[in-house]
């Protein structure tokens, strides 16, 4: 029997940040991952993730997002790796857009610099955009994107430097609850721990099947990369184009297209990365394949070209990314009922990576015996026990 005070299972965006946060505190910690992160078989890849502070999803995310910017800057200072690119983020939507309404509300409440822009002014500033006639915009100049592969590598670098042990290529089979402490079983080895943190993404339900109420459903989402037509390359560079999200009724009530501009030092395919934040295809995460269906690629090009007429050639590269969807699309961060020494952090539902530095610190607090931090209370498991109103 091997012993480690704290074990982190899954070392993607959130797990690597938790590992670094615990190691920084001088606590002995072991991180385990079934592959060798950063890799492209989970959720923390694709070369870029939008980061913004004027958050429409829930007002309690906003202080966390503001602190996350500071966390990324600290990580850059600690490692010399550039993770954060502030090219600004432009949101557009129609008169009834909840995205715009709630984002503006967050900006006003928390003093976030953000500019409301009417469509004509938007077209003048960014002539490559052709949004619907009734759309207006909200531009957050201090926002932008983070690079997931660099972020994971940087957090793992900090963790190693601070003494963390890391096992890769090792699959956790079970977490047994003993009389005194939990035991992690993997590849015939048994590790006792005073605390276990499960940040296993799409594989979380296999390790914690009792969390059925939170759903934690793995879904496959397509992302594509498009180059510009010849002679318009500068228009898709981060020096000219912000990251963007278009909240269009044509996409349906539960979805929106988003994009991240090309940039110097880009990881992965060249061009603008484009995705659809909306319902995905449920799957077994072990069966992930990276080639989206041809009809998905055709739809992406057809629909996105309506917003950027004549700018893009058809997608030249595509991948699939795993989302782990919670029941309400909010994160799940809490101690596991009946297992007080096991903490779960999962269900990030396609919008969690940007928070990695701040969530790493908060989850470390929780795992090391502190009460659930007040600013995480809205993400607890108890919300799934409450009766739902009709």
Short mmCIF file of C-alpha atoms in Angstrom, two decimals:
data_model
loop_
_atom_site.label_atom_id
_atom_site.label_comp_id
_atom_site.label_asym_id
_atom_site.label_seq_id
_atom_site.Cartn_x
_atom_site.Cartn_y
_atom_site.Cartn_z
CA UNK A 1 0.00 0.00 0.00
CA UNK A 2 1.37 3.39 -1.04
CA UNK A 3 0.40 6.59 0.73
CA UNK A 4 -0.03 10.15 -0.48
CA UNK A 5 -1.88 12.82 1.50
CA UNK A 6 -3.68 14.18 -1.60
CA UNK A 7 -4.38 12.55 -4.96
CA UNK A 8 -5.68 14.38 -8.03
CA UNK A 9 -7.29 12.18 -10.70
CA UNK A 10 -7.26 13.77 -14.15
CA UNK A 11 -4.71 16.43 -15.10
CA UNK A 12 -6.46 18.47 -17.77
CA UNK A 13 -7.31 22.14 -17.44
CA UNK A 14 -8.77 22.01 -13.94
CA UNK A 15 -6.83 19.04 -12.54
CA UNK A 16 -3.44 20.49 -13.48
CA UNK A 17 -4.39 23.77 -11.79
CA UNK A 18 -5.50 21.94 -8.63
CA UNK A 19 -2.25 19.97 -8.60
CA UNK A 20 -0.20 23.17 -8.88
CA UNK A 21 -2.23 24.93 -6.17
CA UNK A 22 -1.76 22.09 -3.68
CA UNK A 23 1.94 21.68 -4.48
CA UNK A 24 2.52 25.42 -3.97
CA UNK A 25 1.31 24.98 -0.38
CA UNK A 26 4.01 22.43 0.37
CA UNK A 27 1.56 19.52 0.64
CA UNK A 28 2.59 16.15 -0.74
CA UNK A 29 0.40 15.48 -3.76
CA UNK A 30 0.15 12.86 -6.50
CA UNK A 31 -1.45 13.55 -9.88
CA UNK A 32 -2.70 10.69 -12.08
CA UNK A 33 -3.79 10.81 -15.72
CA UNK A 34 -4.77 8.02 -18.11
CA UNK A 35 -2.83 9.73 -20.93
CA UNK A 36 0.03 12.26 -21.01
CA UNK A 37 -1.32 15.80 -20.74
CA UNK A 38 -1.63 18.10 -22.49
CA UNK A 39 -3.35 15.90 -25.08
CA UNK A 40 -6.30 16.11 -27.47
CA UNK A 41 -8.48 13.27 -26.14
CA UNK A 42 -10.37 15.29 -23.54
CA UNK A 43 -11.63 18.85 -23.16
CA UNK A 44 -8.45 20.93 -22.75
CA UNK A 45 -7.15 21.31 -26.30
CA UNK A 46 -7.95 23.08 -29.54
CA UNK A 47 -5.44 25.93 -29.29
CA UNK A 48 -7.69 28.57 -27.70
CA UNK A 49 -10.53 29.21 -25.25
CA UNK A 50 -12.44 32.47 -24.91
CA UNK A 51 -12.05 34.28 -21.58
CA UNK A 52 -14.33 37.14 -20.54
CA UNK A 53 -15.40 38.75 -17.30
CA UNK A 54 -18.85 40.11 -18.29
CA UNK A 55 -20.42 36.69 -17.79
CA UNK A 56 -24.02 36.10 -18.86
CA UNK A 57 -24.36 32.52 -17.61
CA UNK A 58 -24.69 33.40 -13.89
CA UNK A 59 -23.67 36.53 -11.96
CA UNK A 60 -21.71 34.54 -9.38
CA UNK A 61 -19.19 33.51 -12.04
CA UNK A 62 -18.11 37.13 -12.54
CA UNK A 63 -15.82 37.57 -9.49
CA UNK A 64 -14.25 34.21 -10.28
CA UNK A 65 -13.63 35.28 -13.88
CA UNK A 66 -12.04 38.53 -12.74
CA UNK A 67 -9.72 36.62 -10.43
CA UNK A 68 -8.95 34.12 -13.20
CA UNK A 69 -7.35 36.87 -15.30
CA UNK A 70 -4.97 37.56 -12.41
CA UNK A 71 -4.28 33.84 -12.09
CA UNK A 72 -3.29 33.52 -15.73
CA UNK A 73 -0.97 36.50 -15.43
CA UNK A 74 0.64 34.97 -12.36
CA UNK A 75 1.11 31.67 -14.17
CA UNK A 76 2.76 33.46 -17.07
CA UNK A 77 5.09 35.24 -14.67
CA UNK A 78 5.95 31.98 -12.88
CA UNK A 79 6.74 30.02 -16.04
CA UNK A 80 7.53 32.46 -18.84
CA UNK A 81 4.83 30.80 -20.98
CA UNK A 82 2.24 33.01 -22.66
CA UNK A 83 -1.26 31.76 -21.91
CA UNK A 84 -3.45 34.89 -22.12
CA UNK A 85 -4.13 36.95 -25.26
CA UNK A 86 -6.22 40.11 -24.78
CA UNK A 87 -7.69 40.75 -28.23
CA UNK A 88 -11.13 41.69 -26.86
CA UNK A 89 -14.39 39.77 -27.12
CA UNK A 90 -17.38 40.93 -29.16
CA UNK A 91 -20.86 39.58 -28.39
CA UNK A 92 -23.74 40.30 -30.76
CA UNK A 93 -27.44 39.61 -30.44
CA UNK A 94 -30.92 40.82 -31.23
CA UNK A 95 -33.33 42.90 -29.10
CA UNK A 96 -34.27 39.92 -26.92
CA UNK A 97 -30.77 38.50 -26.53
CA UNK A 98 -30.26 37.20 -23.01
CA UNK A 99 -26.54 36.99 -23.76
CA UNK A 100 -26.30 40.75 -24.29
CA UNK A 101 -28.69 41.68 -21.50
CA UNK A 102 -27.02 39.59 -18.82
CA UNK A 103 -23.48 40.43 -19.98
CA UNK A 104 -24.22 44.15 -19.80
CA UNK A 105 -25.81 43.69 -16.38
CA UNK A 106 -22.66 41.94 -15.15
CA UNK A 107 -20.45 44.68 -16.59
CA UNK A 108 -22.42 47.41 -14.83
CA UNK A 109 -22.63 45.58 -11.50
CA UNK A 110 -18.93 44.70 -11.33
CA UNK A 111 -17.40 47.71 -13.06
CA UNK A 112 -16.15 45.78 -16.09
CA UNK A 113 -15.12 47.93 -19.04
CA UNK A 114 -17.52 47.05 -21.85
CA UNK A 115 -18.92 49.09 -24.73
CA UNK A 116 -22.38 48.80 -26.24
CA UNK A 117 -22.17 49.19 -30.02
CA UNK A 118 -24.98 49.70 -32.50
CA UNK A 119 -24.86 47.64 -35.69
CA UNK A 120 -23.68 50.45 -38.00
CA UNK A 121 -20.80 51.35 -35.68
CA UNK A 122 -19.97 47.67 -35.30
CA UNK A 123 -19.78 47.27 -39.09
CA UNK A 124 -17.59 50.35 -39.40
CA UNK A 125 -15.11 49.14 -36.78
CA UNK A 126 -15.09 45.50 -37.92
CA UNK A 127 -16.22 45.49 -41.57
CA UNK A 128 -15.65 41.73 -41.84
CA UNK A 129 -18.76 41.16 -39.64
CA UNK A 130 -22.19 41.02 -41.32
CA UNK A 131 -24.54 40.38 -38.40
CA UNK A 132 -28.34 40.46 -38.74
CA UNK A 133 -30.02 43.85 -39.15
CA UNK A 134 -31.51 43.88 -35.65
CA UNK A 135 -28.25 42.95 -33.88
CA UNK A 136 -26.15 45.20 -31.71
CA UNK A 137 -22.90 44.41 -29.97
CA UNK A 138 -21.15 44.44 -26.62
CA UNK A 139 -17.36 44.70 -26.76
CA UNK A 140 -15.17 43.82 -23.76
CA UNK A 141 -11.67 45.07 -24.68
CA UNK A 142 -9.87 43.43 -21.75
CA UNK A 143 -11.16 39.97 -22.64
CA UNK A 144 -9.69 37.57 -25.19
CA UNK A 145 -8.57 33.96 -25.15
CA UNK A 146 -6.29 31.56 -23.33
CA UNK A 147 -4.30 28.69 -24.83
CA UNK A 148 -5.32 25.41 -23.15
CA UNK A 149 -2.29 23.34 -24.11
CA UNK A 150 0.04 26.03 -22.76
CA UNK A 151 -2.05 26.47 -19.62
CA UNK A 152 -2.00 22.77 -18.78
CA UNK A 153 1.74 22.50 -19.45
CA UNK A 154 2.44 25.57 -17.33
CA UNK A 155 0.42 24.32 -14.36
CA UNK A 156 2.14 20.93 -14.55
CA UNK A 157 5.51 22.69 -14.68
CA UNK A 158 4.69 24.60 -11.50
CA UNK A 159 3.43 21.42 -9.82
CA UNK A 160 6.59 19.47 -10.63
CA UNK A 161 8.80 22.35 -9.55
CA UNK A 162 6.99 22.43 -6.20
CA UNK A 163 7.47 18.70 -5.64
CA UNK A 164 4.31 17.08 -7.00
CA UNK A 165 4.58 13.50 -8.26
CA UNK A 166 2.85 12.79 -11.57
CA UNK A 167 1.85 9.40 -13.00
CA UNK A 168 0.76 9.36 -16.66
CA UNK A 169 -0.51 6.53 -18.81
CA UNK A 170 -2.21 5.10 -15.72
CA UNK A 171 -5.96 4.50 -15.58
CA UNK A 172 -7.76 4.71 -12.25
CA UNK A 173 -10.07 1.73 -11.82
CA UNK A 174 -11.88 2.65 -8.62
CA UNK A 175 -11.94 4.78 -5.49
CA UNK A 176 -12.68 2.62 -2.47
CA UNK A 177 -13.87 4.19 0.76
CA UNK A 178 -12.13 2.59 3.73
CA UNK A 179 -12.79 3.07 7.43
CA UNK A 180 -10.03 5.64 7.73
CA UNK A 181 -9.44 7.08 4.28
CA UNK A 182 -10.15 6.56 0.57
CA UNK A 183 -7.97 4.27 -1.54
CA UNK A 184 -7.30 4.85 -5.23
CA UNK A 185 -6.78 1.66 -7.28
CA UNK A 186 -4.97 1.80 -10.61
CA UNK A 187 -2.99 -0.73 -12.63
CA UNK A 188 -2.77 -3.10 -9.68
CA UNK A 189 -1.45 -0.43 -7.32
CA UNK A 190 -3.30 0.92 -4.30
CA UNK A 191 -2.80 4.44 -2.96
CA UNK A 192 -4.22 5.61 0.34
CA UNK A 193 -4.98 9.31 0.56
CA UNK A 194 -6.27 11.78 3.11
CA UNK A 195 -8.08 13.48 0.24
CA UNK A 196 -8.95 12.60 -3.37
CA UNK A 197 -9.95 15.16 -5.99
CA UNK A 198 -11.71 13.81 -9.08
CA UNK A 199 -11.17 16.11 -12.06
CA UNK A 200 -11.62 13.37 -14.64
CA UNK A 201 -13.86 15.24 -17.06
CA UNK A 202 -15.92 12.94 -19.25
CA UNK A 203 -14.80 9.91 -17.23
CA UNK A 204 -16.06 11.26 -13.88
CA UNK A 205 -19.29 9.23 -13.78
CA UNK A 206 -17.33 5.98 -14.11
CA UNK A 207 -15.49 6.77 -10.88
CA UNK A 208 -18.44 8.38 -9.09
CA UNK A 209 -21.63 6.71 -10.37
CA UNK A 210 -23.58 8.05 -7.40
CA UNK A 211 -23.62 11.51 -9.01
CA UNK A 212 -26.41 10.56 -11.44
CA UNK A 213 -28.54 13.59 -10.52
CA UNK A 214 -25.84 15.92 -11.85
CA UNK A 215 -25.96 14.07 -15.22
CA UNK A 216 -22.29 14.68 -16.21
CA UNK A 217 -23.01 13.51 -19.73
CA UNK A 218 -20.07 13.37 -22.17
CA UNK A 219 -20.89 15.03 -25.49
CA UNK A 220 -18.90 15.47 -28.68
CA UNK A 221 -18.68 18.99 -30.12
CA UNK A 222 -17.14 19.87 -33.47
CA UNK A 223 -14.65 22.68 -33.95
CA UNK A 224 -13.26 23.78 -37.31
CA UNK A 225 -10.57 26.10 -38.63
CA UNK A 226 -11.11 28.37 -41.63
CA UNK A 227 -8.55 30.38 -43.55
CA UNK A 228 -9.44 33.66 -45.19
CA UNK A 229 -9.71 34.10 -48.93
CA UNK A 230 -6.47 35.22 -50.51
CA UNK A 231 -5.59 38.82 -49.77
CA UNK A 232 -7.72 39.15 -46.61
CA UNK A 233 -5.43 37.36 -44.15
CA UNK A 234 -5.00 40.45 -41.94
CA UNK A 235 -8.74 40.62 -41.31
CA UNK A 236 -8.73 37.36 -39.35
CA UNK A 237 -5.65 38.13 -37.23
CA UNK A 238 -6.05 38.94 -33.53
CA UNK A 239 -4.62 42.41 -34.20
CA UNK A 240 -7.77 43.17 -36.24
CA UNK A 241 -10.43 40.64 -35.28
CA UNK A 242 -11.67 40.11 -31.70
CA UNK A 243 -12.88 36.80 -30.39
CA UNK A 244 -16.62 36.71 -30.92
CA UNK A 245 -19.94 35.06 -30.12
CA UNK A 246 -23.05 35.61 -32.26
CA UNK A 247 -26.33 34.98 -30.43
CA UNK A 248 -28.63 34.48 -33.41
CA UNK A 249 -32.15 33.05 -33.21
CA UNK A 250 -31.37 31.13 -36.39
CA UNK A 251 -29.01 28.97 -34.32
CA UNK A 252 -31.83 27.90 -32.02
CA UNK A 253 -32.58 28.83 -28.43
CA UNK A 254 -29.74 26.81 -26.96
CA UNK A 255 -26.83 27.64 -29.22
CA UNK A 256 -24.51 30.26 -30.64
CA UNK A 257 -21.55 30.33 -32.97
CA UNK A 258 -18.25 31.59 -31.60
CA UNK A 259 -14.84 32.22 -33.08
CA UNK A 260 -11.28 32.96 -32.07
CA UNK A 261 -8.95 34.81 -34.46
CA UNK A 262 -5.67 33.57 -35.82
CA UNK A 263 -2.62 34.74 -33.90
CA UNK A 264 1.16 34.56 -33.72
CA UNK A 265 2.45 31.30 -32.27
CA UNK A 266 -0.89 29.58 -32.86
CA UNK A 267 -1.04 25.96 -31.70
CA UNK A 268 -2.73 23.59 -34.11
CA UNK A 269 -4.28 24.42 -37.49
CA UNK A 270 -3.99 27.90 -38.99
CA UNK A 271 -6.91 30.28 -39.37
CA UNK A 272 -9.93 31.24 -37.29
CA UNK A 273 -11.20 28.58 -34.93
CA UNK A 274 -15.00 28.33 -35.09
CA UNK A 275 -17.35 26.33 -32.92
CA UNK A 276 -20.99 26.00 -31.98
CA UNK A 277 -21.82 26.26 -28.29
CA UNK A 278 -25.00 24.26 -28.08
CA UNK A 279 -26.37 20.72 -27.87
CA UNK A 280 -23.83 18.06 -28.80
CA UNK A 281 -23.78 14.34 -29.52
CA UNK A 282 -23.72 12.05 -26.43
CA UNK A 283 -21.00 9.41 -26.55
CA UNK A 284 -18.75 7.07 -24.65
CA UNK A 285 -15.57 9.14 -24.15
CA UNK A 286 -13.45 6.12 -25.06
CA UNK A 287 -15.02 6.24 -28.52
CA UNK A 288 -14.10 9.85 -29.32
CA UNK A 289 -13.20 10.37 -32.96
CA UNK A 290 -11.85 13.64 -34.25
CA UNK A 291 -13.38 13.71 -37.73
CA UNK A 292 -16.79 15.46 -37.61
CA UNK A 293 -19.42 14.36 -40.09
CA UNK A 294 -19.09 16.02 -43.53
CA UNK A 295 -22.57 17.53 -43.19
CA UNK A 296 -21.49 19.24 -39.97
CA UNK A 297 -18.55 20.86 -41.76
CA UNK A 298 -20.79 21.97 -44.62
CA UNK A 299 -23.29 23.50 -42.19
CA UNK A 300 -20.55 25.34 -40.32
CA UNK A 301 -19.26 26.93 -43.51
CA UNK A 302 -22.72 27.75 -44.85
CA UNK A 303 -24.04 29.34 -41.67
CA UNK A 304 -20.88 31.12 -40.54
CA UNK A 305 -20.38 32.55 -44.03
CA UNK A 306 -23.64 34.45 -43.56
CA UNK A 307 -21.94 36.48 -40.83
CA UNK A 308 -18.65 36.89 -42.74
CA UNK A 309 -19.60 36.98 -46.44
CA UNK A 310 -16.73 36.24 -48.77
CA UNK A 311 -14.18 36.04 -45.97
CA UNK A 312 -13.65 32.33 -45.38
CA UNK A 313 -12.83 29.39 -47.60
CA UNK A 314 -14.35 26.04 -46.49
CA UNK A 315 -12.89 24.52 -43.32
CA UNK A 316 -9.47 22.98 -43.90
CA UNK A 317 -9.22 21.29 -40.48
CA UNK A 318 -11.62 19.93 -37.89
CA UNK A 319 -11.56 18.18 -34.54
CA UNK A 320 -13.94 17.00 -31.88
CA UNK A 321 -13.83 18.19 -28.30
CA UNK A 322 -15.43 16.54 -25.28
CA UNK A 323 -17.89 18.53 -23.20
CA UNK A 324 -19.08 17.10 -19.89
CA UNK A 325 -22.56 18.52 -19.43
CA UNK A 326 -24.17 18.93 -16.04
CA UNK A 327 -27.94 18.94 -15.66
CA UNK A 328 -28.12 22.76 -15.58
CA UNK A 329 -24.87 23.50 -17.48
CA UNK A 330 -23.22 24.93 -14.36
CA UNK A 331 -20.09 23.45 -12.81
CA UNK A 332 -20.24 20.76 -10.13
CA UNK A 333 -17.73 21.38 -7.33
CA UNK A 334 -18.32 19.82 -3.92
CA UNK A 335 -17.51 17.01 -1.53
CA UNK A 336 -19.14 13.76 -2.61
CA UNK A 337 -22.06 12.81 -0.33
CA UNK A 338 -21.07 9.99 2.00
CA UNK A 339 -17.41 10.43 1.07
CA UNK A 340 -16.20 13.59 2.84
CA UNK A 341 -12.60 13.01 1.78
CA UNK A 342 -13.49 12.88 -1.92
CA UNK A 343 -14.01 16.12 -3.84
CA UNK A 344 -15.50 16.27 -7.33
CA UNK A 345 -14.92 19.05 -9.84
CA UNK A 346 -16.68 18.25 -13.11
CA UNK A 347 -19.55 19.17 -15.40
CA UNK A 348 -17.82 22.25 -16.78
CA UNK A 349 -20.25 22.17 -19.72
CA UNK A 350 -17.98 23.83 -22.26
CA UNK A 351 -17.19 27.01 -20.34
CA UNK A 352 -14.82 26.02 -17.53
CA UNK A 353 -11.26 26.23 -18.80
CA UNK A 354 -10.94 29.99 -18.46
CA UNK A 355 -11.44 29.64 -14.69
CA UNK A 356 -8.66 27.08 -14.17
CA UNK A 357 -6.26 29.16 -12.01
CA UNK A 358 -8.90 30.42 -9.59
CA UNK A 359 -10.76 27.10 -9.39
CA UNK A 360 -7.47 25.34 -8.73
CA UNK A 361 -7.04 27.45 -5.60
CA UNK A 362 -10.65 27.07 -4.43
CA UNK A 363 -10.71 23.31 -4.97
CA UNK A 364 -7.41 23.01 -3.11
CA UNK A 365 -9.01 24.86 -0.19
CA UNK A 366 -11.89 22.41 -0.21
CA UNK A 367 -9.69 19.32 -0.44
CA UNK A 368 -7.42 20.47 2.37
CA UNK A 369 -10.25 20.62 4.86
CA UNK A 370 -11.73 24.07 4.57
CA UNK A 371 -15.43 24.67 4.21
CA UNK A 372 -16.83 25.13 0.73
CA UNK A 373 -15.71 28.64 -0.26
CA UNK A 374 -18.71 30.96 -0.28
CA UNK A 375 -18.18 31.94 -3.90
CA UNK A 376 -18.54 28.29 -4.95
CA UNK A 377 -21.74 27.57 -3.05
CA UNK A 378 -23.91 27.97 -6.17
CA UNK A 379 -21.97 25.10 -7.76
CA UNK A 380 -22.63 22.55 -5.00
CA UNK A 381 -24.38 19.22 -5.34
CA UNK A 382 -27.23 20.21 -3.02
CA UNK A 383 -28.91 22.10 -5.86
CA UNK A 384 -29.83 18.79 -7.48
CA UNK A 385 -31.71 17.70 -4.35
CA UNK A 386 -34.07 20.67 -4.42
CA UNK A 387 -37.57 20.14 -5.85
CA UNK A 388 -37.97 21.59 -9.33
CA UNK A 389 -40.73 24.12 -9.87
CA UNK A 390 -43.20 23.25 -12.65
#
